[in-house]
PDB file of C-alpha atoms and ligand atoms in Angstrom:
ATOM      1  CA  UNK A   1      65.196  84.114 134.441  1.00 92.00           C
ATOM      2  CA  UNK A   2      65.992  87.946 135.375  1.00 98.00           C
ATOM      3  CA  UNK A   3      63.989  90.645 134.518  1.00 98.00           C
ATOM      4  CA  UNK A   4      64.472  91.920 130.749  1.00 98.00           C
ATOM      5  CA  UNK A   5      63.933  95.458 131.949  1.00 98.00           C
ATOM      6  CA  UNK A   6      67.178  95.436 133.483  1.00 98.00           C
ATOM      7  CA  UNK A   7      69.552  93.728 131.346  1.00 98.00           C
ATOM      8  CA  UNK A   8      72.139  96.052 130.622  1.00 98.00           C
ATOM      9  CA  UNK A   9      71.339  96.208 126.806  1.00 98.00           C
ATOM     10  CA  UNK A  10      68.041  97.660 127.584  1.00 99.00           C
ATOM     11  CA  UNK A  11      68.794 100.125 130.189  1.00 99.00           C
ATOM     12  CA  UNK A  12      70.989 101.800 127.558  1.00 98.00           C
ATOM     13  CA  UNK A  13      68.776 101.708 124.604  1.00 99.00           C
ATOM     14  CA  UNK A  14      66.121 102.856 126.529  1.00 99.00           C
ATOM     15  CA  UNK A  15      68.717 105.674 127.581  1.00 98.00           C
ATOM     16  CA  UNK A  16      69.758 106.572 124.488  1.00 99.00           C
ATOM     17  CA  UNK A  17      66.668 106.937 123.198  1.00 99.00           C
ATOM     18  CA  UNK A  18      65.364 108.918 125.579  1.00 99.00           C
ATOM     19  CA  UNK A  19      69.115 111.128 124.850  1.00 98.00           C
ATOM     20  CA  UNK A  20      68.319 111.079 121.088  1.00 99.00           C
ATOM     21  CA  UNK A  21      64.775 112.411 121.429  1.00 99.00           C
ATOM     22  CA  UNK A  22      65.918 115.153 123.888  1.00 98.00           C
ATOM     23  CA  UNK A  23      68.693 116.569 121.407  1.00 98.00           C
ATOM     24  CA  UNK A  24      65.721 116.859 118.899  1.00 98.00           C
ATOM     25  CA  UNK A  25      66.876 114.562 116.432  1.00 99.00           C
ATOM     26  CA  UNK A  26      64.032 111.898 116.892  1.00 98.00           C
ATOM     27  CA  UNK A  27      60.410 113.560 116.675  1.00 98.00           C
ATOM     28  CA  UNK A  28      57.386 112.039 116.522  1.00 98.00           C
ATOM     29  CA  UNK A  29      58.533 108.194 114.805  1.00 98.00           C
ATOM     30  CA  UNK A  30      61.864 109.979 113.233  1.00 98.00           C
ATOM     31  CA  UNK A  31      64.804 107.439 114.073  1.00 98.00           C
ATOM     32  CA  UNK A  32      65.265 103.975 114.697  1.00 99.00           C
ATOM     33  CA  UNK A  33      67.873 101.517 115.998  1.00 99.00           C
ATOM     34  CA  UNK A  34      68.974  98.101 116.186  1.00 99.00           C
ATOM     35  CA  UNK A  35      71.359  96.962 118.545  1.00 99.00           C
ATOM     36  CA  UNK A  36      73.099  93.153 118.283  1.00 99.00           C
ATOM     37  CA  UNK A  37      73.007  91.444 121.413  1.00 99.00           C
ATOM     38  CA  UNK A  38      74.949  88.340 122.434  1.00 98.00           C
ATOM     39  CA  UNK A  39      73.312  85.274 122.815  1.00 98.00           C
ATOM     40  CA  UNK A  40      74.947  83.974 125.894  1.00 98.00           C
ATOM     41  CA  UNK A  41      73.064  87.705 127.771  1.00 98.00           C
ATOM     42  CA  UNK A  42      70.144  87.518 125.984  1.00 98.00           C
ATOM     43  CA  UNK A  43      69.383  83.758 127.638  1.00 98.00           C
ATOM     44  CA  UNK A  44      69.302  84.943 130.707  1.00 98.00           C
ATOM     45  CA  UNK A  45      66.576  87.174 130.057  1.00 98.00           C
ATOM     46  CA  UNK A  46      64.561  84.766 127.651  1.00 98.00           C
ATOM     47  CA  UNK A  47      63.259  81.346 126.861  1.00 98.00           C
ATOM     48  CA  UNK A  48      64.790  81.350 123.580  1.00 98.00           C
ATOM     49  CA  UNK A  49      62.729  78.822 122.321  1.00 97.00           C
ATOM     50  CA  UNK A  50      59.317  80.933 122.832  1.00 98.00           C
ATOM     51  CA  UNK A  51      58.828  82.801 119.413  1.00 98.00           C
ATOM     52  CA  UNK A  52      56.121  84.735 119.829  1.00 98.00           C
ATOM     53  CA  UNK A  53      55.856  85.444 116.326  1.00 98.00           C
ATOM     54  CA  UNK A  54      57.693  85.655 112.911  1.00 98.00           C
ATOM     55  CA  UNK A  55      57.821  88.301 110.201  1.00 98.00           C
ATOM     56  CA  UNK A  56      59.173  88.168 107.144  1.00 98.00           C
ATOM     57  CA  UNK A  57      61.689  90.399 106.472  1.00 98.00           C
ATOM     58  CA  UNK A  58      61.227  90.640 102.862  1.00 98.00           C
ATOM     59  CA  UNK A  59      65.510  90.630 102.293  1.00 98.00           C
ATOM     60  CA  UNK A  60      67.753  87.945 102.508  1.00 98.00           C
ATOM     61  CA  UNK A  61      70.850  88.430 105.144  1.00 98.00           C
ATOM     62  CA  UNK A  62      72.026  84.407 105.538  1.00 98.00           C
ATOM     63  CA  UNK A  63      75.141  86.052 107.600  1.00 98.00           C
ATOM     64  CA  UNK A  64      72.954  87.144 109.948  1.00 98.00           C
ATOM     65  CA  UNK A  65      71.149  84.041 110.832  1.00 98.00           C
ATOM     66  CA  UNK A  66      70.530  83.115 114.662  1.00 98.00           C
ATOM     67  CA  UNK A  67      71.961  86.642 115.484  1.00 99.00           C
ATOM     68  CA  UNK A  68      70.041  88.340 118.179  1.00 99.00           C
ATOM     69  CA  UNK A  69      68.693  91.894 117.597  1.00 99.00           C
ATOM     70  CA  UNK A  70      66.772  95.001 119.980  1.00 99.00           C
ATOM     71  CA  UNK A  71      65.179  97.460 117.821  1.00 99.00           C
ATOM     72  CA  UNK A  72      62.785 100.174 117.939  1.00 99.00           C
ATOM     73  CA  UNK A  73      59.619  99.237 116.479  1.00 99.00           C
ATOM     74  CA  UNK A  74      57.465 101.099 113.412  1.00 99.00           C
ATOM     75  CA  UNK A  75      55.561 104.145 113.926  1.00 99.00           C
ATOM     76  CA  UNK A  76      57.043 104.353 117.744  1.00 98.00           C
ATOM     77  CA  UNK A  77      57.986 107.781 119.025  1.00 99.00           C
ATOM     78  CA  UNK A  78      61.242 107.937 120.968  1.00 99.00           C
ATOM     79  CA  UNK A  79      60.296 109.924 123.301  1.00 98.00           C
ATOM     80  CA  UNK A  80      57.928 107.189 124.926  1.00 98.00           C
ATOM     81  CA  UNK A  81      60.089 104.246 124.898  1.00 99.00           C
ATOM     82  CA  UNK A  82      61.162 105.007 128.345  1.00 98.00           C
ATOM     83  CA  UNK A  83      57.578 104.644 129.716  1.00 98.00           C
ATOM     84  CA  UNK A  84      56.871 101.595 127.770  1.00 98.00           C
ATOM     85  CA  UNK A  85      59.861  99.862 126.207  1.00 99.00           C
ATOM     86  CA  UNK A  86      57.887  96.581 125.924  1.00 98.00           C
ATOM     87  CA  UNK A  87      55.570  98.249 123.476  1.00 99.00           C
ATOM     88  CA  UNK A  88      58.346 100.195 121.711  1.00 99.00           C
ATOM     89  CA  UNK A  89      61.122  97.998 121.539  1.00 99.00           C
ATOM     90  CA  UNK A  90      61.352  94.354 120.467  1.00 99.00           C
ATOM     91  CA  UNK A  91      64.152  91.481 120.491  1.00 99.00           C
ATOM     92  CA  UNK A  92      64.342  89.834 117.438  1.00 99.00           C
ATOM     93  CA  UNK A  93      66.439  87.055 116.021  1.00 99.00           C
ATOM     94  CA  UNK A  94      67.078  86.397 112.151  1.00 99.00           C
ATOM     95  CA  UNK A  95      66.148  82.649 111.478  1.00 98.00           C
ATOM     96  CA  UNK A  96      68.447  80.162 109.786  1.00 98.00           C
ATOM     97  CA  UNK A  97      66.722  80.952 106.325  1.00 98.00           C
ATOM     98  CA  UNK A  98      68.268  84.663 106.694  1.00 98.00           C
ATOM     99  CA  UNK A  99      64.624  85.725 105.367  1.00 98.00           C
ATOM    100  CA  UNK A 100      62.453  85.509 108.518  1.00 98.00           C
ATOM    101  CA  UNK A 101      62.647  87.170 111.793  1.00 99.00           C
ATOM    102  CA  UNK A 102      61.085  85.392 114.958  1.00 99.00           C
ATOM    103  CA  UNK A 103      60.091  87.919 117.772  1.00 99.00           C
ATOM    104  CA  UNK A 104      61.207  87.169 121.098  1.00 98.00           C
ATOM    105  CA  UNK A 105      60.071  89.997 123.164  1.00 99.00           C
ATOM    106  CA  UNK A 106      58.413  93.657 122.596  1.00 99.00           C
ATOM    107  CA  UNK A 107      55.900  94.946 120.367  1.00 99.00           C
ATOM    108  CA  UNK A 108      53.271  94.031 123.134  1.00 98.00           C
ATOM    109  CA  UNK A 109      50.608  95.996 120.984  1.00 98.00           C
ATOM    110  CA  UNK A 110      50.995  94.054 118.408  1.00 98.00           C
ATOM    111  CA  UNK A 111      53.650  95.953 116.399  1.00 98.00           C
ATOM    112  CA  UNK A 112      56.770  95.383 114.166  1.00 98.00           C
ATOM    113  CA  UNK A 113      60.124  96.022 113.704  1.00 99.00           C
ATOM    114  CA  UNK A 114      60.780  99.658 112.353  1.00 99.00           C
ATOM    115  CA  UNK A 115      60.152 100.328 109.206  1.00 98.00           C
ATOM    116  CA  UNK A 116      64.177 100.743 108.029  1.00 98.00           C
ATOM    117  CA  UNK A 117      64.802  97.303 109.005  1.00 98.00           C
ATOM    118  CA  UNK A 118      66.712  96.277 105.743  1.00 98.00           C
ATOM    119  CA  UNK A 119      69.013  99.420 106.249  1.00 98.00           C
ATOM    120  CA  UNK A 120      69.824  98.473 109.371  1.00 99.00           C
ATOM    121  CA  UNK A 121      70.454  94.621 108.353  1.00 99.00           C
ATOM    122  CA  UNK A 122      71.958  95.154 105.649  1.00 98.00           C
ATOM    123  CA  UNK A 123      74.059  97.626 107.089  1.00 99.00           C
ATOM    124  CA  UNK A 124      75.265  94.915 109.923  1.00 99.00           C
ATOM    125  CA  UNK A 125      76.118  92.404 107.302  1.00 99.00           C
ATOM    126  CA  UNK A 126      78.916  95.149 105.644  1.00 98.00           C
ATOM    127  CA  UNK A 127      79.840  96.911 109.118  1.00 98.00           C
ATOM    128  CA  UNK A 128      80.636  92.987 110.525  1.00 98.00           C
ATOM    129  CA  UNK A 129      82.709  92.286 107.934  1.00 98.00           C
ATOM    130  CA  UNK A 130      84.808  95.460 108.457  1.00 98.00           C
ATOM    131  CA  UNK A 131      84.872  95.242 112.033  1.00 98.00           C
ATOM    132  CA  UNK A 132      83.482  92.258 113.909  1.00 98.00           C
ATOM    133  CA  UNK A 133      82.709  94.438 116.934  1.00 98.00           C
ATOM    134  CA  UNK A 134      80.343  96.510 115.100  1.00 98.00           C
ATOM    135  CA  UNK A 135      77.018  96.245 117.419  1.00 99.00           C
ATOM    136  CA  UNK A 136      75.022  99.639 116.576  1.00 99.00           C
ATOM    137  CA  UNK A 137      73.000 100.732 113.786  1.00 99.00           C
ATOM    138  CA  UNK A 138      71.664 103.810 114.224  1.00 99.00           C
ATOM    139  CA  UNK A 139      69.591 106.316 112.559  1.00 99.00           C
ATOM    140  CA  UNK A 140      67.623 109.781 113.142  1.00 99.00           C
ATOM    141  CA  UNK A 141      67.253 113.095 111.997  1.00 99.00           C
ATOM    142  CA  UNK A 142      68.949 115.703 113.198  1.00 99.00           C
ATOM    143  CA  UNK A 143      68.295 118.880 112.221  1.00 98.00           C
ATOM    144  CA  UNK A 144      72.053 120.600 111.227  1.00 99.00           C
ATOM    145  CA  UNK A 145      73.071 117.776 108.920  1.00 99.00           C
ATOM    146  CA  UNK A 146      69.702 117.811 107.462  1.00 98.00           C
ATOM    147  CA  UNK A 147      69.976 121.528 106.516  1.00 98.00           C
ATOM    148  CA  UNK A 148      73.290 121.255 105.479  1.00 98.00           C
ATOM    149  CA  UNK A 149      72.081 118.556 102.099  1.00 99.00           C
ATOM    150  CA  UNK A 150      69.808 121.556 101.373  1.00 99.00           C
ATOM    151  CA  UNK A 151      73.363 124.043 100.630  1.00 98.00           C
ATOM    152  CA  UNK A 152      76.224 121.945 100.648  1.00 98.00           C
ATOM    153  CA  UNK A 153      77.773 120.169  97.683  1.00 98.00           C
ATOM    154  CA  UNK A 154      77.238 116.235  98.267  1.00 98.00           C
ATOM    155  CA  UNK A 155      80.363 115.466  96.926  1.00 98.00           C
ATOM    156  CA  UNK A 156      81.073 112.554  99.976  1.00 98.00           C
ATOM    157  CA  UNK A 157      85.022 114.349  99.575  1.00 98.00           C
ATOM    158  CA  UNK A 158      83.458 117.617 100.073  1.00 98.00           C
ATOM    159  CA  UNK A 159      80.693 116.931 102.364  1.00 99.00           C
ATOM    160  CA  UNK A 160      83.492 115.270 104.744  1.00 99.00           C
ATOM    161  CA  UNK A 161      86.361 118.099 104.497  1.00 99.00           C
ATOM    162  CA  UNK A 162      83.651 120.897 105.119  1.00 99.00           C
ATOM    163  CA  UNK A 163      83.145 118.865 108.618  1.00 99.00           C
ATOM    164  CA  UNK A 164      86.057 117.838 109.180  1.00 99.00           C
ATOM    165  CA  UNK A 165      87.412 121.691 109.134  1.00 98.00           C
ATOM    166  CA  UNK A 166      84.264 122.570 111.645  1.00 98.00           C
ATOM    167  CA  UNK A 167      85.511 121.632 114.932  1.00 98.00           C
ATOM    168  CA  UNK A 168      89.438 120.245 115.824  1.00 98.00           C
ATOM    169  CA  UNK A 169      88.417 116.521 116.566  1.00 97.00           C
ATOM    170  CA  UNK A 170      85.774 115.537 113.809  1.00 98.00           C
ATOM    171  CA  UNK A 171      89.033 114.001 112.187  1.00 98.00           C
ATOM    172  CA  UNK A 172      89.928 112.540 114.708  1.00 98.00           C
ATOM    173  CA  UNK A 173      86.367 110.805 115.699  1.00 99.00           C
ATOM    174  CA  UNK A 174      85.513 110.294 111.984  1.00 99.00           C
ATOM    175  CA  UNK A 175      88.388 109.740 110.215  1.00 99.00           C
ATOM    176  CA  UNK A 176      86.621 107.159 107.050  1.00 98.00           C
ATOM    177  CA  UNK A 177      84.707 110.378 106.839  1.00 98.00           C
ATOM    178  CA  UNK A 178      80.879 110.623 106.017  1.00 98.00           C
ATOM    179  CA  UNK A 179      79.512 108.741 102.681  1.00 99.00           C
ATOM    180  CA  UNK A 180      76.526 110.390 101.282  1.00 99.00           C
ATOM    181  CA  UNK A 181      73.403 108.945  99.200  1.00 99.00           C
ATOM    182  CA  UNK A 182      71.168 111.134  97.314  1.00 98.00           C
ATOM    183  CA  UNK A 183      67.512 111.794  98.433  1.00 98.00           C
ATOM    184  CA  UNK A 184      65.500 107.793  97.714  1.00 98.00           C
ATOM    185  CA  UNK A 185      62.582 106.995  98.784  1.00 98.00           C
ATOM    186  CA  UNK A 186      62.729 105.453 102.377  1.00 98.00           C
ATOM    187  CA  UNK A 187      61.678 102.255 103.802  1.00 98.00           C
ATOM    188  CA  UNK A 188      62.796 100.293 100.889  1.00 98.00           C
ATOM    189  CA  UNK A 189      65.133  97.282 100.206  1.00 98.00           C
ATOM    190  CA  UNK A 190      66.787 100.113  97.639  1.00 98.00           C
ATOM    191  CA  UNK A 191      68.028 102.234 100.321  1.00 98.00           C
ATOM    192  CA  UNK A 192      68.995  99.500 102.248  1.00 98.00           C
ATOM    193  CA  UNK A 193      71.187  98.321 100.475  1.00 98.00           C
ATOM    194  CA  UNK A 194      72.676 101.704  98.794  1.00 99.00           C
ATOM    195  CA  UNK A 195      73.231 102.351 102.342  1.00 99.00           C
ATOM    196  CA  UNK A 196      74.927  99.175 103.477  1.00 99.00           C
ATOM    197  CA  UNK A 197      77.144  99.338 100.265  1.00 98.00           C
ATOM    198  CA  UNK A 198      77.840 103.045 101.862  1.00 99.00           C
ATOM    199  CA  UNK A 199      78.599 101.636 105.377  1.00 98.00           C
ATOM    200  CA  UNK A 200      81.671  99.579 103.704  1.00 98.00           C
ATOM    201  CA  UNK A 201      84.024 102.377 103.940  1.00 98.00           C
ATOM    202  CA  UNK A 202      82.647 105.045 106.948  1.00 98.00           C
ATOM    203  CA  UNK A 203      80.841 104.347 109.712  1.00 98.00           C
ATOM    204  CA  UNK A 204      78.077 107.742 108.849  1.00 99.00           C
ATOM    205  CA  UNK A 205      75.766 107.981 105.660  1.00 99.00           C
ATOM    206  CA  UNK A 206      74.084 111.206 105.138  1.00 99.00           C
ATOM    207  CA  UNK A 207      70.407 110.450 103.509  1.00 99.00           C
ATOM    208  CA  UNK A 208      70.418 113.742 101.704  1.00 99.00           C
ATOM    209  CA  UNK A 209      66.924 116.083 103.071  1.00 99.00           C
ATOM    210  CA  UNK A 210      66.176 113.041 105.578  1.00 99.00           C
ATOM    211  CA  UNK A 211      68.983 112.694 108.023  1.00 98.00           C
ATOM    212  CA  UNK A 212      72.069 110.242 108.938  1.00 99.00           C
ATOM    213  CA  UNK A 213      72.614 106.803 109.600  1.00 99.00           C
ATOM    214  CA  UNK A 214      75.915 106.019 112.406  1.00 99.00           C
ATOM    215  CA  UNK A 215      77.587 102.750 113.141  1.00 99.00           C
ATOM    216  CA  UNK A 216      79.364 101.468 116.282  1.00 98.00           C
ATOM    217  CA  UNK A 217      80.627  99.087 118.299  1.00 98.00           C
ATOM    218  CA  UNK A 218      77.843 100.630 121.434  1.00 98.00           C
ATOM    219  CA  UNK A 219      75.371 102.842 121.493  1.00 98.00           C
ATOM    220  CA  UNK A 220      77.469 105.237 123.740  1.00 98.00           C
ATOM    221  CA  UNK A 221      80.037 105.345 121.111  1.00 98.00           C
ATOM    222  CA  UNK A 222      77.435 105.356 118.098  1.00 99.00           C
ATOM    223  CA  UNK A 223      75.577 108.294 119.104  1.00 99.00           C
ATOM    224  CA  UNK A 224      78.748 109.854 119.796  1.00 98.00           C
ATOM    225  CA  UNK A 225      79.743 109.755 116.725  1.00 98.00           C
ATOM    226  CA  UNK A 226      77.041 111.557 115.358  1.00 99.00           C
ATOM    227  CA  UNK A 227      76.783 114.167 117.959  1.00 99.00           C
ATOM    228  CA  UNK A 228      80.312 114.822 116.458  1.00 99.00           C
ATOM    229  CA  UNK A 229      79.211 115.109 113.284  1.00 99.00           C
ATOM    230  CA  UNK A 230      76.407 117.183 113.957  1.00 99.00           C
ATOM    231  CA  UNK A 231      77.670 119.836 116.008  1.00 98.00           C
ATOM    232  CA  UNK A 232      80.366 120.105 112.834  1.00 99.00           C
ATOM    233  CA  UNK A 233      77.020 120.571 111.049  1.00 99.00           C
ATOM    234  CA  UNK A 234      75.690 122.909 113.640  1.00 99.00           C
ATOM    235  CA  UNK A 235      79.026 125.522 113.117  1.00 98.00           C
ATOM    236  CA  UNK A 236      78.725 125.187 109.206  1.00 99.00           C
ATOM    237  CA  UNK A 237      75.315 126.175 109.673  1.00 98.00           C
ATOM    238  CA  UNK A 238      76.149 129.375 111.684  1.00 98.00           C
ATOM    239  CA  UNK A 239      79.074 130.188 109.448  1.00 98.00           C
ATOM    240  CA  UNK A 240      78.048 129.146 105.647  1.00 98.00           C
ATOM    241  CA  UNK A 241      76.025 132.635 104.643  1.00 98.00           C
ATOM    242  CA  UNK A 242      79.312 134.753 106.550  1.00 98.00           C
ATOM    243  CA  UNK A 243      83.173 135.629 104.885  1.00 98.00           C
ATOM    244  CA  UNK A 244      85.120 132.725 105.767  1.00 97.00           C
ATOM    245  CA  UNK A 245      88.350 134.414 107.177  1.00 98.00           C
ATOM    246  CA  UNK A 246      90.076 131.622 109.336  1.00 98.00           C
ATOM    247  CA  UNK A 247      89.934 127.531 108.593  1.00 98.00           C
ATOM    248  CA  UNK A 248      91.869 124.064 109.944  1.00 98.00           C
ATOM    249  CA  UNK A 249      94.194 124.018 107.540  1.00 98.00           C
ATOM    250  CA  UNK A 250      95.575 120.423 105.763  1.00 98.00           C
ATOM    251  CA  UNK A 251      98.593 120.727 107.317  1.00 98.00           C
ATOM    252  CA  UNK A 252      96.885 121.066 110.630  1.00 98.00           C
ATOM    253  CA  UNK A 253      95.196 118.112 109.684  1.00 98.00           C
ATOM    254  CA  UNK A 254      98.177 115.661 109.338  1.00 98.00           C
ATOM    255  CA  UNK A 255      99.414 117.138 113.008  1.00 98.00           C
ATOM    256  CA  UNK A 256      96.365 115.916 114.802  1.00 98.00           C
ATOM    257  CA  UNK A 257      96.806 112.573 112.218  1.00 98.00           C
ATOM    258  CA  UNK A 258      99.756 112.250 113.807  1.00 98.00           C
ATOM    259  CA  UNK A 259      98.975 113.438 117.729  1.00 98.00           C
ATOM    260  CA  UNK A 260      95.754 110.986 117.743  1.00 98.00           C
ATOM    261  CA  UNK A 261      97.419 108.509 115.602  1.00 98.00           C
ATOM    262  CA  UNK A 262      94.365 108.525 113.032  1.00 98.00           C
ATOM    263  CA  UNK A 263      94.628 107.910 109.460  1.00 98.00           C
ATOM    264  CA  UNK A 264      92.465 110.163 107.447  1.00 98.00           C
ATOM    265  CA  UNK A 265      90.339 108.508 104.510  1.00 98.00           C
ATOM    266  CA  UNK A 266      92.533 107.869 101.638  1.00 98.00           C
ATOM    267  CA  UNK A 267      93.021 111.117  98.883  1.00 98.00           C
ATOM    268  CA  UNK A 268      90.525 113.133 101.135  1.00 98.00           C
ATOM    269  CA  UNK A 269      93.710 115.827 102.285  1.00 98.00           C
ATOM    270  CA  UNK A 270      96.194 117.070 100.561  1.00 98.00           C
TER     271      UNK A 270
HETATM  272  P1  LIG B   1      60.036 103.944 111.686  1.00 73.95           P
HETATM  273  O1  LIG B   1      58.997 104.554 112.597  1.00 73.95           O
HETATM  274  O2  LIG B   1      59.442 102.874 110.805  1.00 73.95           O
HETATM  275  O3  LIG B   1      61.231 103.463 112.457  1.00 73.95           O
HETATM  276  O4  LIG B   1      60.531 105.066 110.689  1.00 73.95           O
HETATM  277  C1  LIG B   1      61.085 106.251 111.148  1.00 73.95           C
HETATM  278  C2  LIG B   1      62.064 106.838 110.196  1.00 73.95           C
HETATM  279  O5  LIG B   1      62.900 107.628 110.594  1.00 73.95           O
HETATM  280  C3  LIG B   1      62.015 106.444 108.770  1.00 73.95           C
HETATM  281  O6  LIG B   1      63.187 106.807 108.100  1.00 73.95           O
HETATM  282 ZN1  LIG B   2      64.171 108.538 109.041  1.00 73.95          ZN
END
């Protein structure tokens, strides 16, 4: 067996983390992850067959069963997963019931998945049907997109054209746009699944005054995505209180449509 602190999964989550928490969008516990791992990598890491314990997951995701699963655990800070990822992180795997979860690895202080767990299930049962390469759920709270639920309309057509006119590429990077859900209480099988029924037509879902949920087919590409989106956030922010005076027009639009070979989200230009 090799050394689970150097598969390749792990040295990027623990990465990314560490990334996350340094662009400020992961204090204290904020954020949380879950990354689907193949089982062919993860056995040669693991004894599959040594469950060191099972949780119930209190949702039922059948689709999901015998998948394989790193994710941050509850009440962890980001910002210390890189001294400890055995304490912060854990490998799960979803047994056959779809209502179970047997841990594998992690959690060494006796801890548990994170909190947002049926968000981020859920959310892989709708992204996998879109796109079967769909590995990353991600979420955290970063601080732009946050402010902007305080001032901006959440029309999801709205919320998405304000970005998309805030920097040249967001269309490009995010053409399905960004869904949004109104504030709910977090931590709930509610949200989960309002935000899974969200992730079946874009890959980001603003939780109005929380923060943002991303999905991807890595973590590179995942936080990427809402980097994007949050430096869009980051120029509405600096610009919202001033004379607008210059935008990206639609026409603009369809030309980098057409140079990038995107297709922006249906009826969302004219
Ligand atoms: P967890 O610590 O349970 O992952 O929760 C953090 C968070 O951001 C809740 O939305
Ligand atoms: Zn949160």
């Amino acid at each position: 067996m090799k050394d689970v602190l150097t598969a390749p999964f792990m040295v990027e989550m623990i990465r990314t983390t560490t990334n996350m928490y340094a662009h400020g969008w992961d204090e204290r516990n904020g954020g949380n992850i879950s990354l689907l791992l193949d089982e062919a990598e993860v056995k040669e890491y693991l004894e599959t067959d040594r469950v060191l314990r099972t949780y119930e997951t209190g949702f039922s995701a059948p689709s999901l069963a015998g998948k394989y699963f790193l994710v941050t655990g509850t009440g962890k800070y980001f910002k210390n997963v890189q001294y400890a990822p055995d304490v912060n992180l854990g490998i799960l795997r979803i047994t056959e019931d779809g209502e179970h979860a047997d841990l594998l690895w992690g959690y060494t202080d006796g801890g548990k998945f994170t909190s947002e767990f049926p968000a981020h299930m859920m959310s892989h049962v709708e992204r996998l049907k879109v796109d079967p390469d769909n590995r990353v759920v991600m979420h955290c709270h970063p601080g732009n997109l946050l402010a902007m639920t305080y001032v901006h309309s959440l029309d999801e057509i709205a919320f998405t054209r304000t970005l998309w006119q805030m920097c040249t590429e967001c269309i490009v990077v995010f053409p399905d746009g960004v869904n949004v859900l109104p504030w709910m209480l977090c931590g709930t099988n509610e949200i989960g699944i309002a935000t899974a029924e969200k992730m079946r037509t874009a890959r980001l879902v603003v939780w109005s005054q929380h923060g943002i949920y991303g999905a991807g087919k890595d973590l590179d590409e995942t936080f990427g995505l809402i980097e994007t989106a949050e430096k869009a956030a980051e120029i509405y922010m600096k610009i919202a209180h001033l004379p607008l005076v210059n935008t990206i027009t639609d026409e603009q639009m369809h030309l980098l449509e057409e140079r990038f070979n995107v297709k922006a989200r249906e009826g969302y230009l004219n």
